[in-house]
Coordinates of C-alpha atoms in Angstrom, one line a residue:
L1 CA 0.2 0.0 0.1
E2 CA 2.7 2.0 0.8
T3 CA 4.5 1.7 -2.3
Y4 CA 1.0 2.6 -4.3
D5 CA 0.7 5.4 -2.7
N6 CA 4.1 7.0 -3.4
V7 CA 3.4 5.8 -7.2
R8 CA 0.1 8.1 -6.9
R9 CA 2.0 10.9 -5.3
A10 CA 4.9 10.9 -8.0
S11 CA 1.8 10.6 -10.7
V12 CA 0.0 13.8 -9.3
L13 CA 3.5 15.1 -9.6
A14 CA 4.0 14.2 -12.8
M15 CA 0.5 15.0 -14.2
A16 CA 1.0 18.9 -12.8
A17 CA 4.6 19.2 -15.1
G18 CA 2.3 18.0 -17.7
A19 CA 3.3 14.3 -18.4
A20 CA 0.7 12.0 -19.3
V21 CA 0.4 9.2 -16.4
L22 CA -1.7 5.7 -16.5
V23 CA -2.3 5.1 -12.4
P24 CA -4.4 1.6 -11.7
A25 CA -7.3 2.8 -10.1
S26 CA -6.1 0.5 -6.5
P27 CA -3.1 -1.4 -5.2
A28 CA -3.0 -4.7 -7.6
A29 CA -3.5 -7.7 -4.8
A30 CA -1.0 -10.4 -4.8
A31 CA -2.6 -13.8 -6.8
S32 CA -2.8 -16.3 -4.3
P33 CA -2.4 -20.1 -5.7
V34 CA -4.9 -22.7 -5.7
F35 CA -3.9 -26.0 -5.2
V36 CA -6.0 -28.8 -7.5
E37 CA -5.5 -32.5 -6.7
V38 CA -6.5 -34.5 -10.3
Y39 CA -8.2 -38.1 -9.1
A40 CA -9.7 -38.1 -12.5
N41 CA -8.6 -40.1 -15.0
Q42 CA -6.8 -37.7 -17.9
A43 CA -7.1 -39.9 -20.6
Y44 CA -10.4 -39.3 -20.4
W45 CA -11.1 -36.1 -19.3
P46 CA -9.5 -32.7 -20.3
V47 CA -9.2 -31.1 -16.4
K48 CA -6.2 -28.9 -17.1
T49 CA -8.0 -27.7 -20.4
G50 CA -11.3 -26.6 -19.0
L51 CA -10.1 -25.2 -15.5
S52 CA -7.4 -22.9 -17.3
V53 CA -10.3 -21.3 -18.6
V54 CA -11.9 -21.0 -15.1
D55 CA -8.3 -19.4 -14.0
T56 CA -7.8 -16.8 -17.0
Y57 CA -10.4 -15.4 -15.8
T58 CA -9.8 -15.3 -11.1
S59 CA -7.4 -13.0 -9.1
S60 CA -5.5 -16.5 -8.4
Y61 CA -3.5 -19.5 -9.7
L62 CA -3.8 -22.7 -10.3
V63 CA -1.1 -25.1 -9.0
Y64 CA -1.1 -28.6 -9.5
G65 CA -0.7 -30.8 -6.9
R66 CA -1.7 -31.6 -3.4
C67 CA -3.8 -29.3 -1.4
R68 CA -1.8 -26.7 1.4
S69 CA -3.4 -25.5 4.1
G70 CA -4.2 -21.6 3.9
Y71 CA -4.6 -21.7 0.6
G72 CA -7.4 -23.1 -2.1
C73 CA -8.1 -26.3 -3.3
I74 CA -9.9 -27.9 -5.6
K75 CA -10.5 -31.7 -5.8
V76 CA -11.3 -33.4 -9.0
Y77 CA -12.4 -37.2 -8.8
E78 CA -14.2 -39.5 -11.3
R79 CA -17.1 -41.1 -9.7
L80 CA -20.3 -42.2 -10.3
I81 CA -22.9 -40.0 -9.5
N82 CA -26.9 -39.7 -10.5
S83 CA -27.2 -40.2 -13.7
S84 CA -28.7 -37.7 -15.0
Y85 CA -25.8 -35.2 -14.1
A86 CA -22.1 -35.3 -16.6
A87 CA -20.7 -33.7 -13.4
I88 CA -21.4 -32.4 -9.9
T89 CA -19.4 -30.0 -7.8
Y90 CA -19.7 -29.7 -3.6
N91 CA -18.1 -26.6 -2.3
W92 CA -16.9 -27.0 1.3
S93 CA -15.1 -24.8 4.0
W94 CA -11.5 -26.2 2.5
G95 CA -12.7 -26.2 -0.6
S96 CA -14.5 -27.8 -3.6
Q97 CA -14.5 -31.1 -4.9
I98 CA -15.8 -32.0 -8.5
Y99 CA -17.1 -35.1 -9.7
L100 CA -17.5 -35.9 -12.7
N101 CA -19.5 -38.8 -14.3
P102 CA -17.4 -41.9 -15.5
Q103 CA -20.7 -42.5 -17.7
R104 CA -20.1 -39.6 -20.0
R105 CA -16.4 -40.6 -20.9
G106 CA -17.6 -41.4 -24.5
Y107 CA -18.8 -37.1 -25.0
A108 CA -16.7 -35.2 -27.8
W109 CA -13.4 -33.9 -26.1
N110 CA -14.6 -30.0 -26.0
L111 CA -17.9 -31.3 -24.6
K112 CA -16.4 -33.1 -21.9
A113 CA -13.7 -29.9 -21.6
R114 CA -16.8 -27.3 -21.5
I115 CA -18.3 -29.6 -18.2
V116 CA -14.9 -29.1 -16.4
T117 CA -15.0 -25.5 -17.5
H118 CA -18.9 -25.2 -15.9
E119 CA -17.5 -26.7 -12.7
G120 CA -14.3 -25.2 -12.3
A121 CA -16.9 -22.0 -12.0
H122 CA -18.7 -23.4 -9.6
A123 CA -15.7 -24.3 -7.1
R124 CA -14.6 -20.7 -8.0
G125 CA -17.5 -18.9 -6.9
V126 CA -20.1 -19.1 -9.8
Y127 CA -23.1 -21.2 -8.0
W128 CA -26.1 -20.5 -9.9
H129 CA -27.0 -21.2 -13.8
N130 CA -27.2 -19.4 -16.6
P131 CA -31.4 -20.2 -17.3
Y132 CA -30.2 -19.2 -21.2
C133 CA -28.0 -21.1 -23.1
T134 CA -25.9 -18.5 -23.4
T135 CA -23.0 -19.9 -21.6
V136 CA -20.7 -22.3 -20.7
M137 CA -22.9 -22.1 -17.1
Y138 CA -26.4 -23.5 -18.6
G139 CA -27.5 -25.8 -16.7
R140 CA -27.6 -29.0 -19.1
V141 CA -25.0 -30.6 -21.5
T142 CA -26.6 -29.4 -24.8
C143 CA -28.8 -26.5 -25.5
P144 CA -32.6 -26.5 -26.4
N145 CA -31.3 -26.5 -30.0
G146 CA -29.2 -29.0 -29.8
S147 CA -25.7 -27.6 -30.1
W148 CA -23.5 -27.1 -27.1
P149 CA -23.5 -24.3 -24.3
P150 CA -20.7 -21.6 -25.8
W151 CA -17.5 -21.7 -23.9
K152 CA -17.9 -18.5 -22.2
F153 CA -18.6 -16.5 -19.7
N154 CA -21.0 -13.3 -19.5
Y155 CA -20.5 -10.5 -17.3
T156 CA -21.9 -11.1 -14.1
E157 CA -20.0 -14.8 -14.6
I158 CA -16.4 -13.0 -15.2
A159 CA -17.0 -10.7 -12.2
Q160 CA -17.6 -13.3 -9.7
L161 CA -14.7 -15.1 -11.0
R162 CA -12.7 -12.6 -10.3
R163 CA -13.9 -12.5 -6.9
Y164 CA -11.7 -15.2 -6.4

């Protein structure tokens, strides 16, 4: 914070002298790691691909390896769950568990990556589904017209991810 104040003071002096200076609106928060333990078979599930999409919007960064006390944690498993679900996420005080349904292994690689992205967003604070098939947070694997949900987030979803 002290460094930010010094930069702001220097900017005011430079602007008074007629120089153009860009100053951040607030001090940059240091990004913190979120550890990811992957127990799902990555030959079938594009876990890193799907979670990397979520990671680009958060104020943290993913580290693949054992979860550590005091940091965010996501554990990804492949487990039989309700057959109508492709995956499900549980959020706990210590972090999140993502369960990927092995009955969906046969889905196309890009569709499975979208599923992982969707669940990763739940793990990073987007706790709702989009009622319209306009983002990856749509609550179904396919849209009413049979297409896949777009592999993107809307403004509200991005704003929520940035909080994490």
